[in-house]
Structures are given as structure tokens and as C-alpha cells.
Coordinates of C-alpha atoms and ligand atoms in Angstrom, one line a residue:
Chain A
M164 CA 147.8 117.8 133.3
E165 CA 147.5 114.7 131.2
P166 CA 145.0 115.0 128.4
I167 CA 142.0 112.7 128.7
L168 CA 142.2 112.1 125.0
H169 CA 145.0 112.4 122.5
T170 CA 146.1 111.2 119.1
D171 CA 149.5 110.4 117.8
N172 CA 150.0 111.0 114.1
L173 CA 146.5 109.7 113.4
T174 CA 146.2 108.9 109.7
I175 CA 143.7 107.2 107.5
R176 CA 143.8 106.7 103.8
F177 CA 141.0 105.7 101.5
G178 CA 142.7 104.5 98.4
G179 CA 144.9 107.4 97.4
H180 CA 143.0 109.9 99.4
T181 CA 144.3 110.8 102.8
A182 CA 141.2 111.8 104.7
V183 CA 142.9 112.3 108.1
D184 CA 146.5 113.2 107.8
R185 CA 149.0 112.9 110.8
V186 CA 146.9 114.6 113.3
N187 CA 148.3 115.1 116.7
F188 CA 145.8 116.7 119.2
Q189 CA 145.3 116.9 122.9
M190 CA 141.9 117.1 124.7
P191 CA 142.1 118.4 128.2
E192 CA 139.6 116.9 130.7
K193 CA 136.3 118.7 131.1
H194 CA 136.9 121.0 128.2
L195 CA 134.8 121.9 125.2
K196 CA 136.6 121.9 121.9
A197 CA 134.9 122.7 118.7
I198 CA 136.2 121.2 115.4
I199 CA 135.7 123.3 112.3
G200 CA 136.7 122.8 108.7
P201 CA 135.2 122.9 105.3
N202 CA 133.1 120.1 103.9
G203 CA 135.2 117.0 103.3
A204 CA 137.9 118.2 105.6
G205 CA 137.9 114.9 107.5
K206 CA 136.0 115.9 110.6
T207 CA 133.6 113.0 110.6
T208 CA 136.3 110.6 109.7
F209 CA 138.3 111.9 112.6
F210 CA 135.4 111.1 114.9
N211 CA 135.0 107.7 113.3
L212 CA 138.7 107.0 114.1
I213 CA 138.3 108.1 117.7
S214 CA 135.1 106.1 118.3
G215 CA 136.4 103.0 116.6
E216 CA 134.2 102.9 113.6
L217 CA 137.2 103.1 111.4
K218 CA 140.7 101.7 112.0
P219 CA 143.6 104.1 111.3
T220 CA 146.1 103.4 108.6
A221 CA 148.8 104.8 110.9
G222 CA 149.0 106.5 114.3
D223 CA 146.8 105.8 117.4
V224 CA 144.3 107.2 119.7
Y225 CA 144.9 107.3 123.5
F226 CA 142.2 107.5 126.1
K227 CA 143.6 108.4 129.5
G228 CA 147.1 107.5 128.2
Q229 CA 145.9 104.1 127.2
S230 CA 146.1 103.0 123.5
L231 CA 142.8 102.3 121.9
A232 CA 144.3 100.4 119.0
Q233 CA 143.0 97.0 120.1
K234 CA 139.6 98.3 121.4
S235 CA 136.4 97.8 119.4
A236 CA 133.8 100.5 119.0
I237 CA 131.7 98.7 121.6
E238 CA 134.5 98.5 124.1
R239 CA 135.3 102.3 123.5
T240 CA 131.6 103.2 124.2
R241 CA 131.7 101.2 127.4
M242 CA 135.1 102.8 128.4
G243 CA 133.5 106.2 128.2
L244 CA 133.5 107.5 124.5
G245 CA 130.0 108.3 123.3
R246 CA 129.1 109.8 120.0
S247 CA 126.3 111.2 118.1
F248 CA 126.0 110.9 114.3
Q249 CA 126.0 113.6 111.6
I250 CA 123.5 111.5 109.7
T251 CA 120.6 110.7 112.1
N252 CA 121.0 107.2 113.2
V253 CA 118.2 106.0 115.4
F254 CA 115.8 103.0 115.6
P255 CA 113.1 104.2 113.1
N256 CA 110.4 101.7 114.0
L257 CA 110.6 102.0 117.7
T258 CA 109.1 104.7 119.9
V259 CA 111.0 107.7 121.0
L260 CA 110.9 106.6 124.5
E261 CA 112.3 103.1 123.6
N262 CA 115.1 104.6 121.7
V263 CA 116.3 106.4 124.8
R264 CA 115.4 103.5 127.1
L265 CA 117.8 101.2 125.1
A266 CA 120.6 103.7 125.6
V267 CA 119.9 103.9 129.3
Q268 CA 119.7 100.2 129.5
S269 CA 123.2 100.0 128.1
K270 CA 124.5 102.5 130.5
E271 CA 122.9 100.5 133.4
K272 CA 124.6 97.3 132.1
I273 CA 121.4 95.5 131.8
R274 CA 122.4 93.3 129.0
Y275 CA 121.6 89.7 129.6
Q276 CA 118.4 89.7 131.6
L277 CA 116.1 87.3 129.9
F278 CA 113.2 86.6 132.3
R279 CA 112.1 89.9 133.9
H280 CA 109.7 92.1 132.1
F281 CA 111.4 95.2 130.8
K282 CA 108.7 97.4 132.1
S283 CA 109.6 96.3 135.7
Y284 CA 112.8 98.4 135.3
K285 CA 111.1 101.6 136.4
A286 CA 114.2 103.6 137.0
I287 CA 115.3 103.1 133.5
T288 CA 112.1 104.4 132.0
E289 CA 112.2 107.3 134.4
K290 CA 115.7 108.2 133.4
A291 CA 114.7 108.0 129.8
E292 CA 111.8 110.3 130.4
E293 CA 114.0 112.7 132.2
L294 CA 116.3 113.0 129.2
L295 CA 113.5 113.4 126.8
A296 CA 112.3 116.3 128.9
L297 CA 115.8 117.8 128.8
V298 CA 115.7 118.0 125.0
L299 CA 112.1 119.0 125.0
L300 CA 110.8 115.8 123.4
D301 CA 108.6 114.5 126.2
N302 CA 105.5 115.2 124.4
K303 CA 106.6 112.8 121.7
R304 CA 107.5 110.0 123.9
D305 CA 105.1 107.5 122.4
A306 CA 105.6 108.6 118.8
L307 CA 107.2 106.3 116.3
T308 CA 110.6 107.7 115.5
T309 CA 110.0 107.6 111.8
M310 CA 107.2 110.2 112.4
L311 CA 109.5 112.8 113.9
S312 CA 110.7 115.9 112.1
H313 CA 114.4 116.1 111.2
G314 CA 115.1 118.5 114.1
E315 CA 113.3 116.2 116.6
K316 CA 115.4 113.2 115.4
R317 CA 118.5 115.3 116.1
K318 CA 117.2 116.0 119.7
L319 CA 116.6 112.4 120.1
E320 CA 120.1 111.6 119.0
I321 CA 121.5 113.9 121.7
A322 CA 119.2 112.4 124.3
M323 CA 120.5 108.9 123.4
L324 CA 124.0 110.1 123.6
L325 CA 123.4 111.6 127.0
A326 CA 121.7 108.5 128.3
L327 CA 125.0 106.6 127.8
D328 CA 126.5 109.1 130.3
T329 CA 130.0 108.8 128.9
E330 CA 132.8 110.9 130.1
I331 CA 133.5 112.1 126.5
L332 CA 130.8 113.3 124.1
L333 CA 131.6 113.4 120.5
L334 CA 128.9 115.5 118.8
D335 CA 128.9 115.6 115.0
E336 CA 126.9 118.6 113.8
P337 CA 124.1 118.3 116.3
T338 CA 122.2 121.1 114.6
A339 CA 122.7 119.9 111.0
G340 CA 119.6 120.4 109.0
M341 CA 117.7 121.9 111.8
S342 CA 115.3 124.8 111.5
L343 CA 116.4 128.0 113.1
E344 CA 113.8 127.9 115.8
E345 CA 115.1 124.4 116.9
V346 CA 118.8 125.4 117.2
P347 CA 118.4 127.2 120.6
T348 CA 117.2 124.0 122.2
I349 CA 120.3 122.1 121.3
L350 CA 122.5 125.1 122.2
E351 CA 120.8 125.2 125.6
V352 CA 121.2 121.4 126.1
I353 CA 124.9 121.6 125.3
R354 CA 125.3 124.7 127.6
T355 CA 123.6 122.9 130.4
I356 CA 125.8 119.9 130.0
K357 CA 128.9 122.1 130.0
Q358 CA 127.8 123.9 133.1
Q359 CA 127.3 120.7 135.0
G360 CA 131.0 120.5 134.5
D361 CA 131.7 116.7 134.3
K362 CA 131.9 116.1 130.6
T363 CA 134.6 116.5 128.0
I364 CA 132.9 117.6 124.7
L365 CA 134.2 117.5 121.1
L366 CA 131.8 119.3 118.9
I367 CA 131.8 119.5 115.1
E368 CA 129.8 122.5 114.0
H369 CA 129.4 124.9 111.1
K370 CA 127.5 127.5 113.0
M371 CA 130.2 130.0 114.0
D372 CA 128.1 132.0 116.5
M373 CA 127.2 128.9 118.4
I374 CA 130.9 127.8 118.5
L375 CA 132.1 131.1 119.8
D376 CA 129.4 131.0 122.4
L377 CA 130.2 127.5 123.6
S378 CA 133.8 126.5 123.1
D379 CA 136.9 126.7 125.3
S380 CA 139.1 126.0 122.3
I381 CA 138.8 125.5 118.5
M382 CA 140.7 123.2 116.2
V383 CA 140.7 123.5 112.5
L384 CA 141.0 120.7 110.1
F385 CA 141.8 121.2 106.5
N386 CA 142.4 118.5 103.9
G387 CA 142.7 116.1 106.8
Q388 CA 145.4 118.1 108.5
L389 CA 145.4 119.8 111.7
L390 CA 145.7 123.4 110.6
A391 CA 145.4 125.2 114.0
D392 CA 144.3 124.5 117.6
G393 CA 143.8 127.3 120.1
S394 CA 141.5 129.6 122.0
P395 CA 138.6 131.1 120.0
E396 CA 140.4 134.5 119.8
E397 CA 143.7 132.9 118.5
I398 CA 141.7 131.0 115.9
M399 CA 139.7 134.0 114.7
N400 CA 142.8 136.0 114.3
N401 CA 144.8 133.3 112.7
D402 CA 145.9 134.3 109.2
T403 CA 146.3 130.8 107.9
V404 CA 142.7 130.0 109.0
Q405 CA 141.4 133.1 107.5
H406 CA 143.2 132.3 104.4
A407 CA 142.0 128.7 104.2
Y408 CA 138.5 129.9 104.4
L409 CA 138.8 132.6 101.9
G410 CA 135.8 132.4 99.7
G411 CA 134.7 129.6 102.0
L412 CA 131.8 128.9 104.2
Y413 CA 132.7 131.0 107.2
D414 CA 133.4 134.3 105.7
E415 CA 130.1 135.8 106.3
H416 CA 130.0 134.5 109.9
L417 CA 133.4 135.9 110.5
T418 CA 132.6 139.3 109.3
D419 CA 129.3 139.2 111.1
I420 CA 131.1 138.6 114.3
K421 CA 133.8 141.3 113.9
Chain B
M79 CA 94.5 100.8 127.3
K80 CA 92.7 99.0 130.1
L81 CA 90.0 97.9 127.7
K82 CA 92.5 96.7 125.1
I83 CA 94.4 94.5 127.6
S84 CA 91.3 92.9 129.0
L85 CA 90.0 92.3 125.5
R86 CA 93.2 90.5 124.6
H87 CA 93.0 88.4 127.7
I88 CA 89.5 87.6 127.0
A89 CA 90.3 86.5 123.5
F90 CA 93.2 84.3 124.8
F91 CA 91.0 82.8 127.5
L92 CA 88.2 82.0 125.0
L93 CA 90.7 80.3 122.6
F94 CA 92.2 78.4 125.4
A95 CA 88.8 77.2 126.6
I96 CA 87.8 76.2 123.0
F97 CA 90.9 74.0 122.6
V98 CA 90.4 72.5 126.0
L99 CA 86.8 71.6 125.4
L100 CA 86.9 70.8 121.7
P101 CA 88.1 67.2 122.0
F102 CA 85.2 66.4 124.4
V103 CA 82.7 67.9 121.9
N104 CA 84.1 66.5 118.7
D105 CA 86.5 63.8 119.2
S106 CA 87.1 62.9 115.5
R107 CA 90.5 61.6 115.0
T108 CA 91.2 63.6 112.0
L109 CA 90.4 66.9 113.9
L110 CA 92.6 65.9 116.8
I111 CA 95.4 65.0 114.6
L112 CA 95.1 68.1 112.5
L113 CA 95.0 70.3 115.6
T114 CA 98.0 68.5 117.1
Q115 CA 99.9 69.1 113.9
I116 CA 99.0 72.8 113.9
F117 CA 100.2 73.2 117.5
I118 CA 103.5 71.5 116.7
F119 CA 104.1 73.7 113.6
G120 CA 103.0 76.6 115.7
I121 CA 105.8 76.0 118.1
L122 CA 108.2 75.7 115.2
A123 CA 107.0 78.8 113.6
M124 CA 107.2 80.8 116.8
S125 CA 110.8 79.7 117.1
Y126 CA 111.5 80.9 113.6
D127 CA 109.8 84.2 114.5
I128 CA 112.4 84.8 117.2
L129 CA 115.0 84.7 114.5
L130 CA 113.2 86.4 111.6
G131 CA 110.6 88.6 113.3
Y132 CA 112.5 89.7 116.4
T133 CA 116.2 89.7 115.5
G134 CA 115.9 90.1 111.7
I135 CA 118.0 87.0 111.0
V136 CA 117.0 85.0 107.9
S137 CA 118.0 81.4 108.3
F138 CA 117.5 78.7 105.7
G139 CA 118.7 75.9 108.0
H140 CA 116.2 76.0 110.7
A141 CA 114.9 72.5 109.8
M142 CA 118.2 71.1 111.2
F143 CA 117.1 71.8 114.7
F144 CA 113.7 70.4 114.1
G145 CA 115.4 67.4 112.7
I146 CA 117.8 67.1 115.7
G147 CA 114.8 66.9 118.0
A148 CA 112.9 64.5 115.8
Y149 CA 115.7 62.0 115.4
T150 CA 116.9 62.2 119.0
T151 CA 113.4 61.3 120.2
A152 CA 112.8 58.7 117.6
V153 CA 116.2 57.0 118.0
M154 CA 115.9 56.9 121.8
L155 CA 112.4 55.6 121.9
K156 CA 113.3 52.9 119.4
Q157 CA 116.8 51.9 120.7
M158 CA 116.1 52.2 124.4
D159 CA 112.5 51.9 125.5
N160 CA 109.2 53.6 124.7
T161 CA 108.6 54.9 128.1
L162 CA 107.5 58.4 129.1
F163 CA 110.8 58.8 131.0
I164 CA 112.9 58.1 127.9
F165 CA 110.6 60.4 125.9
V166 CA 111.1 63.3 128.3
L167 CA 114.8 62.6 128.5
S168 CA 115.1 62.5 124.7
I169 CA 113.3 66.0 124.5
L170 CA 115.9 67.3 127.0
I171 CA 118.8 65.8 125.2
G172 CA 117.6 67.0 121.8
M173 CA 117.1 70.6 123.1
L174 CA 120.6 70.4 124.7
F175 CA 122.2 69.2 121.6
A176 CA 120.2 71.7 119.4
G177 CA 121.2 74.5 121.7
F178 CA 124.9 73.5 121.5
V179 CA 124.9 73.2 117.7
S180 CA 123.1 76.5 117.2
F181 CA 125.5 78.1 119.7
L182 CA 128.5 76.9 117.6
V183 CA 127.0 77.5 114.2
G184 CA 125.9 80.9 115.4
L185 CA 129.2 81.9 116.8
L186 CA 130.9 80.9 113.6
T187 CA 128.5 82.4 111.1
L188 CA 126.5 85.2 112.6
R189 CA 129.4 87.6 112.3
L190 CA 129.0 87.4 108.6
K191 CA 126.8 89.5 106.4
S192 CA 123.2 88.3 106.3
H193 CA 123.3 86.7 102.9
F194 CA 126.4 84.8 103.7
F195 CA 124.9 83.7 107.0
A196 CA 121.8 82.5 105.2
M197 CA 123.8 80.4 102.7
L198 CA 125.9 78.9 105.5
T199 CA 122.9 77.9 107.5
L200 CA 121.7 76.1 104.3
A201 CA 125.1 74.3 104.1
F202 CA 125.1 73.3 107.8
S203 CA 121.6 71.9 107.5
G204 CA 122.7 70.0 104.4
L205 CA 125.4 68.5 106.5
F206 CA 123.0 67.1 109.0
L207 CA 120.7 65.9 106.3
V208 CA 123.6 63.8 104.8
L209 CA 124.4 62.6 108.3
A210 CA 120.8 61.3 108.7
E211 CA 121.0 59.7 105.3
K212 CA 124.4 58.0 105.7
W213 CA 124.3 56.9 109.4
R214 CA 122.1 54.0 108.4
S215 CA 122.8 51.8 111.5
V216 CA 120.9 54.4 113.6
T217 CA 118.7 56.3 111.1
Y218 CA 117.9 53.6 108.6
G219 CA 118.8 56.1 105.8
N220 CA 116.4 58.0 103.7
D221 CA 113.4 55.8 104.4
G222 CA 113.6 56.3 108.1
F223 CA 111.9 54.0 110.6
T224 CA 108.8 53.6 112.7
F225 CA 108.9 53.3 116.4
R226 CA 106.5 53.0 119.2
A227 CA 105.3 56.1 121.2
P228 CA 105.1 55.9 125.0
D229 CA 101.9 54.0 125.9
V230 CA 100.2 56.9 127.4
F231 CA 100.2 58.6 124.0
R232 CA 98.2 55.7 122.5
D233 CA 95.3 57.7 123.2
R234 CA 95.5 60.6 120.7
M235 CA 93.7 62.9 123.2
T236 CA 96.4 62.6 125.8
F237 CA 99.0 63.5 123.2
Y238 CA 96.8 66.3 122.1
F239 CA 96.7 67.8 125.6
F240 CA 100.4 67.3 126.1
V241 CA 101.1 69.2 122.9
F242 CA 98.6 71.9 123.7
T243 CA 100.0 72.5 127.1
S244 CA 103.5 72.7 125.7
L245 CA 102.4 75.2 123.2
V246 CA 100.8 77.4 125.9
V247 CA 103.9 77.1 128.2
I248 CA 106.3 77.9 125.3
F249 CA 104.2 80.8 124.0
L250 CA 104.2 82.3 127.5
A251 CA 107.9 81.7 127.9
L252 CA 108.8 83.3 124.6
Y253 CA 106.5 86.1 125.1
R254 CA 108.3 86.8 128.4
F255 CA 111.6 86.4 126.6
V256 CA 110.9 89.0 123.8
N257 CA 109.6 91.4 126.5
S258 CA 112.8 91.1 128.5
P259 CA 115.5 93.6 128.4
T260 CA 117.4 91.2 126.3
G261 CA 114.4 90.8 124.0
R262 CA 114.3 94.5 123.5
I263 CA 117.9 94.4 122.4
L264 CA 117.1 91.8 119.8
I265 CA 114.5 94.1 118.3
A266 CA 117.1 96.9 118.3
V267 CA 119.5 94.6 116.4
R268 CA 116.7 94.0 113.8
E269 CA 116.1 97.7 113.5
N270 CA 119.6 99.0 113.3
E271 CA 122.5 96.8 114.1
Q272 CA 125.2 99.2 113.8
R273 CA 123.4 101.7 116.0
T274 CA 122.9 98.9 118.6
K275 CA 126.6 98.3 118.6
S276 CA 127.4 102.1 119.0
L277 CA 125.2 102.0 122.1
G278 CA 127.7 99.5 123.6
F279 CA 125.8 96.2 123.0
N280 CA 127.7 93.4 121.5
T281 CA 125.3 92.4 118.8
L282 CA 126.9 89.1 118.0
H283 CA 126.0 87.9 121.5
Y284 CA 122.3 88.8 121.0
K285 CA 122.1 87.1 117.6
V286 CA 123.7 84.0 119.2
I287 CA 121.2 84.1 122.1
A288 CA 118.3 84.4 119.6
S289 CA 119.5 81.5 117.5
V290 CA 120.1 79.3 120.6
V291 CA 116.6 80.0 121.9
A292 CA 115.1 79.4 118.4
G293 CA 117.1 76.2 118.0
I294 CA 116.1 74.8 121.3
V295 CA 112.4 75.5 120.8
A296 CA 112.5 74.0 117.2
S297 CA 114.1 70.9 118.6
F298 CA 111.3 70.6 121.0
A299 CA 108.8 70.8 118.2
G300 CA 110.8 68.2 116.3
S301 CA 110.5 65.8 119.2
L302 CA 106.7 66.2 119.3
Y303 CA 106.4 65.9 115.6
A304 CA 108.3 62.5 115.6
V305 CA 106.0 61.1 118.2
S306 CA 102.9 62.4 116.5
L307 CA 103.8 60.4 113.5
R308 CA 105.5 57.5 115.3
F309 CA 107.8 57.6 112.4
V310 CA 110.8 59.7 111.3
N311 CA 112.7 60.1 108.1
T312 CA 115.1 62.6 106.4
S313 CA 112.2 64.8 105.4
V314 CA 112.3 66.4 108.8
M315 CA 115.7 67.9 108.0
T316 CA 114.8 69.2 104.6
M317 CA 114.3 72.7 103.3
D318 CA 110.5 72.1 103.1
I319 CA 110.3 72.3 106.8
T320 CA 112.3 75.5 106.9
L321 CA 110.1 77.0 104.2
D322 CA 106.9 76.0 106.0
A323 CA 108.2 77.8 109.1
L324 CA 109.1 80.8 107.0
L325 CA 105.8 80.9 105.3
M326 CA 103.8 80.5 108.5
T327 CA 105.7 83.3 110.1
I328 CA 105.4 85.7 107.2
I329 CA 101.7 84.9 106.4
G330 CA 100.8 85.2 110.1
G331 CA 102.9 88.3 110.8
V332 CA 106.5 88.6 111.7
G333 CA 107.5 89.8 115.1
T334 CA 104.2 89.0 116.8
L335 CA 104.5 85.4 118.1
V336 CA 100.7 85.1 117.8
G337 CA 101.0 85.6 114.0
P338 CA 103.1 82.5 113.4
L339 CA 100.5 80.5 115.3
L340 CA 97.8 81.7 113.1
G341 CA 100.0 81.2 110.1
A342 CA 100.5 77.5 111.2
A343 CA 96.8 77.1 111.4
V344 CA 96.2 78.5 107.9
I345 CA 99.0 76.6 106.2
E346 CA 98.4 73.3 108.0
Y347 CA 94.6 73.5 107.4
A348 CA 95.1 74.5 103.7
Q349 CA 97.5 71.6 103.3
H350 CA 95.0 69.2 104.8
A351 CA 92.1 70.6 102.8
L352 CA 94.0 70.6 99.5
S353 CA 95.3 67.1 99.9
G354 CA 91.7 66.0 100.4
M355 CA 90.7 67.7 97.2
A356 CA 93.6 66.1 95.4
R357 CA 91.8 62.8 95.4
D358 CA 89.2 64.2 93.1
Y359 CA 91.3 66.9 91.3
P360 CA 94.8 65.9 90.7
I361 CA 95.9 69.5 90.2
F362 CA 95.6 70.0 93.9
E363 CA 98.5 67.6 94.4
R364 CA 100.7 70.4 93.5
W365 CA 99.7 72.2 96.6
I366 CA 103.0 73.9 96.8
I367 CA 101.9 76.0 93.8
F368 CA 99.0 77.3 95.8
F369 CA 101.3 78.2 98.6
G370 CA 103.4 80.1 96.2
I371 CA 100.2 82.1 95.1
L372 CA 99.1 82.5 98.7
Y373 CA 102.5 83.7 99.7
I374 CA 102.5 86.3 96.9
L375 CA 99.0 87.5 97.8
A376 CA 99.9 87.7 101.4
V377 CA 102.9 89.8 100.7
I378 CA 101.0 92.1 98.5
F379 CA 97.9 92.5 100.6
F380 CA 99.1 91.8 104.1
P381 CA 102.8 92.9 104.2
K382 CA 102.6 92.9 107.9
G383 CA 100.9 89.5 107.9
I384 CA 97.4 88.7 109.1
I385 CA 98.0 89.8 112.8
G386 CA 99.9 92.9 111.7
S387 CA 97.2 94.0 109.3
L388 CA 94.4 93.3 111.8
R389 CA 96.1 95.5 114.3
L390 CA 96.6 98.2 111.8
L391 CA 92.8 98.1 110.9
I392 CA 91.9 98.2 114.6
W393 CA 94.3 101.1 115.1
K394 CA 92.8 103.0 112.2
W395 CA 89.3 102.4 113.5
R396 CA 90.3 103.5 117.0
G397 CA 92.3 106.4 115.7
K398 CA 89.2 107.7 113.9
V399 CA 87.2 107.4 117.1
K400 CA 89.8 109.1 119.2
N401 CA 92.0 111.8 118.2
K402 CA 92.9 112.2 114.5
K403 CA 95.8 114.6 115.0
T404 CA 98.0 113.0 117.6
Q405 CA 100.6 110.9 115.8
V406 CA 101.3 108.1 118.2
A407 CA 102.8 104.7 117.6
L408 CA 100.5 102.1 116.1
P409 CA 99.2 99.9 118.8
Q410 CA 101.3 96.9 117.7
E411 CA 104.4 99.0 117.7
K412 CA 103.7 100.4 121.1
E413 CA 103.0 97.0 122.5
R414 CA 106.2 95.6 121.1
F415 CA 108.6 98.4 121.7
E416 CA 107.4 100.6 124.4
Ligands
ATP786 N1 134.5 105.2 104.3 C1 135.0 106.0 103.4 N2 135.5 105.5 102.3 C2 136.1 106.4 101.4 N3 136.2 107.6 101.5 C3 135.8 108.2 102.6 C4 135.1 107.4 103.6 N4 134.7 108.3 104.6 C5 135.1 109.5 104.2 N5 135.7 109.5 103.1 C6 136.2 110.7 102.4 O1 137.0 111.3 103.3 C7 136.9 112.8 103.2 C8 136.5 113.3 104.5 O2 135.1 113.1 104.8 P1 134.4 113.5 106.1 O3 133.1 112.9 106.1 O4 135.3 113.1 107.2 O5 134.3 115.1 106.0 P2 133.7 116.1 107.0 O6 134.8 117.0 107.3 O7 132.9 115.4 108.0 O8 132.7 116.9 106.0 P3 131.2 117.5 106.2 O9 131.5 118.9 106.8 O10 130.7 117.5 104.9 O11 130.6 116.6 107.2 C9 135.9 112.9 102.1 O12 136.6 113.2 100.8 C10 135.1 111.6 101.9 O13 134.7 111.4 100.6
MG787 MG1 131.0 115.3 108.5

């Protein structure tokens, strides 16, 4: 089966530093792939190349076989590539509901409607409320986003991504900086989406137990290169991967699991 | 919520009634002229608020659209005929032209970083200023020219009501605009442009829409301004006009529409009072200094402008009365964004 997303020698250099180095990867449809790798491995940069925030120095990204080289970030979102951000990126002085509402509005293609009152679009508000309920934020709908805790902002980020209803979801450390009690909510949300079965998900995470719980496959980035890509078992037993992480972040998790 | 809405409606209705009845109670020419002036600058300031307050665009060239309106109306009334028909036609042509210019200028410059954009708007308005100076056969250069207003406006009161009606209509239209789905996206652009893009909105389009709307409304204000003076010269294109609009917007409260109206009242009244005092105390001739001071004080004490600060006060007062703990959006934020 043709992959829904693949890259061909995807490379980007910042000055002398190659942040993503000739990555060839394939993403089967309706699949959940986790991306792991130490800090600075190039994971976020890889997302930026896929979503169009950055232009590659060489290589290309393909969505359903079509080159994305000439597509702007906006066009890619509209085609079906949605992403969340590692560093929370929301509208701070708008209410929680309005943040999600804007995302739903984009999905519903209500872009140039100048004369109707926005509140008359009831379905949009309802959809936004539904998504807030899904990430357990419905009690905060009228709060200003700046007043949310870090974990709540992460949840809002997810709700906004889901609102876009894109075929592909790029999740950049959805649980980064969250308190332990909040992690299960996100885990549940991702699990629910996965079970619904119509999304293709790329997930950058550091929490190994969560990755093993959710992913169909795992790819490892190291110094910008694709070190390994395979089933969770293959990756866990891969010597190169073990070696790369020696003394690194994952050791404790790995031993935990074994 | 119910209470708040009806209170607001009552306040608007009262103000409306006052301005309708005032000329019959006190028909002093000075008062009528002052109020007319306040309304005209109120329209201009609201148009600037669409840019600055709602979309987060700082423009130093807004006077160019005001000037386009003023000159279009003045030239047409002078060269063609001083009928009401020509006046209305000139307003429409001015608005059309201003919309076209702001569309082109916006498309060219709004992709740039905001400070480059601000500089370029200054350059473009400079271009129009030079045009107004040099195209003497039509504009009579720097000194400008007088012309006759349509006969119906001989009576200051008729003009007053015309301007007041325009103000109300434009206020309602802009209020609708900022509360439309597109208006919401303008606010999103102001808050976080990059994020708005990643939601799939082409932010350039929205900035252009905002600048076209602002340009059209400013041109309309310019047309009214020219007729109120029965005179036009290059001062309508100068930076002073832009700064006035900027000050009115900031002092009144950005992103509120009502704020700029109040700001216009404060500044126009202060200008009027100070120039009166200048007859006795020459120091007041330098009223611009007082605006500088006023401006600094406003930014220190009312960073959200008069309207913003008032709303904050009301919210605090209400918050105490109701529930201390629940952190909900400030009323003004809710109103604006919910
Ligand atoms: N815009 C940029 N300009 C210059 N260097 C950059 C830029 N973006 C990323 N880099 C560099 O590229 C490398 C990879 O960064 P990236 O953020 O992709 O890592 P990461 O794998 O996401 O790490 P983390 O786990 O900490 O999020 C880093 O060395 C970073 O400094
Ligand atoms: Mg990262």
C-alpha cells in the first residue's frame, strides 16, 4: 500500500549544522508512529519540514504521493496536515472556547464571512464545546487562555489540533511539562482518536511507557539521521538504538520495562 | 449577563437621545461645530482602531486615506457643482479610490515585518502629500482652496445630523464587522499571527481586508471633514492627522470601537479648550506638548485606554460581588472574543 506520507532524502542545514540529515521515511495510512531521540536530535525540525514551517535544504516531503515542495504551511494544513507545537502556541488573550472555535471555523472553511454575527454559527460553538469536553477542559471554556496552567494549555493545544480534523496529526510532545496527574488525560485522548481509526498520527514523545502503550511503530532520530524504524519490539531490542542511548535519557525507562 | 446587555443598550440609547436633542436645546454654533468635528474624527479613529486595535497593524500613513476622501469631495464640489448628488457621488468615488489604494498598498507591504510596513505606509502617504502639493491645477498646492458646500448644509444643524447619522451607521456596521467570523480572525492575527497561519488562515488576506475597510472608512471621514470646513489643503494628508487618530484610539482604548469615539471627544475638546486659552496664555499654543503629556499619562495610568480601564474597574467590582475564586475572562475580553 502506498504510504500517506513519505520523505525523500529530507535534509536541512542551519549554517554548518545538519539538523535533519537525508531522512527517508514512510508513514502507512491510519498508523501511529512514535518518533524518539535525544534532545536536539532534530525531531521538532523534522515536523517543521513536514508542516512547511521550514523549507528543506535538500530532499522533499510527499503527501499521498504528491510533492509538497511548492506548498505553504497554510496549504498543507488545508490539505490535511495538522500539527501541535512543543512550545505551547495558542491565543493568550482569547478565551479557551474562542481558541478552539477559531480552529473549528477554519475546518468549516468560514473564512470570508463579514456580515453575520459569529455567534449565529451555533454548530461551530457546539463542536468547539464538544472538543473541550473531550480533553476535559469544558469547565474552563470562558477562562482567558493566559490563566490556564501549563497542562491545561497543552490540552487546549490538542483540542485545537483535533478541531482542524486533519487526516494526519503531528503531535510534538503533547505531554511536555505536564504534571503526572495530567498525563493520563492526554494518553486517553490519543488512545480514543486512535481507536476511532481514521487518523494517521506521528507522535514525538519522551515518555517511553506511553510510547509502548500507543504506537504501532517507532522511529529513532539521532543527530538528524534516521537511526532505526520498526515495530516497538524491534526498536527495543535494537543494539544500535540501545547504544545510542547509553547513558542517555531512556535507560531507566528501558530497564523499567524489561 | 442580561443586566449588562440592557445597561449597555440603555447607555447607548441615552447618548443617542442626548445628541439628537442637544441642538434643539442649545443651538450655539461653536458647540455644533465642535460636536460635528468630534463625530468626524470619531469615525476616523474607529477606522484606525480596525487596524491597530483589532488586527494589530501599526500604520503611519492612515492620513492618506483621509486625504483622498477630503480632496475627492472638495475637488468634485469645486469643479463640478455643489449639489447634494455630487457630494454623495464624491463620497462614493473617494471610498472606492481609497479602497483600491489600500488594497494595492496592503498587498504590496503587509507581507513585510511590522516595522518595515509602518515605514512604507509613511512613504506612501508622503507620495500622496507630494501629489497634493504639486498637482496645482487641481489642488492649488499647499494653500489649498475653498469651495461651496451643498446648499442643504448651509444650515449647520442639517450637516450635524448628517454626520451624526453617518457615525451611528458606521459604528453599527463596524461593530458587526468585528463580530463577524472574519472579524474574529483579525483578532487572532493580532494575538498570534503565526498560529493563525498554522490553523490554515491566510493572514495576509485578513490584514488586507482590515486595511481596505479602514481605508474606506477613513476616506468617508475625510469627505465629511472637507465639507465641514468648506476648505481643503495639504494638512489633511499630513502625519498630524495620523497621530491624532493614533492618540484618540490609544487614549480611548484600543480594540473597543467605543474607546476611539471617546478618545476623539477628549482630544477634540482639549484642542478646542486649549486653543481658547492660548489667547490669554501663549504657552497653550503649544498644545501638542500637552498631548504628549496626556499621552504619557494615559499610557501609564490607563494602559488599556479609558474604556478598557473602566471595564476593568467594573469587572473588579462585580467580581467582588460575585465569586472571587472563579477565574473567568474579563468582561471586555469575553465580549470581544467569546
Ligand atoms: N531555526 C533554527 N535555526 C538554527 N538552528 C536550529 C533551528 N531549529 C533547530 N535548530 C537546531 O537543530 C537541532 C535540532 O533541534 P530540534 O528542535 O529539532 O531538536 P528536538 O529533537 O526537537 O529536541 P527536543 O527533544 O529538545 O525537542 C538543534 O541543534 C537546534 O539547535
Ligand atoms: Mg523538539
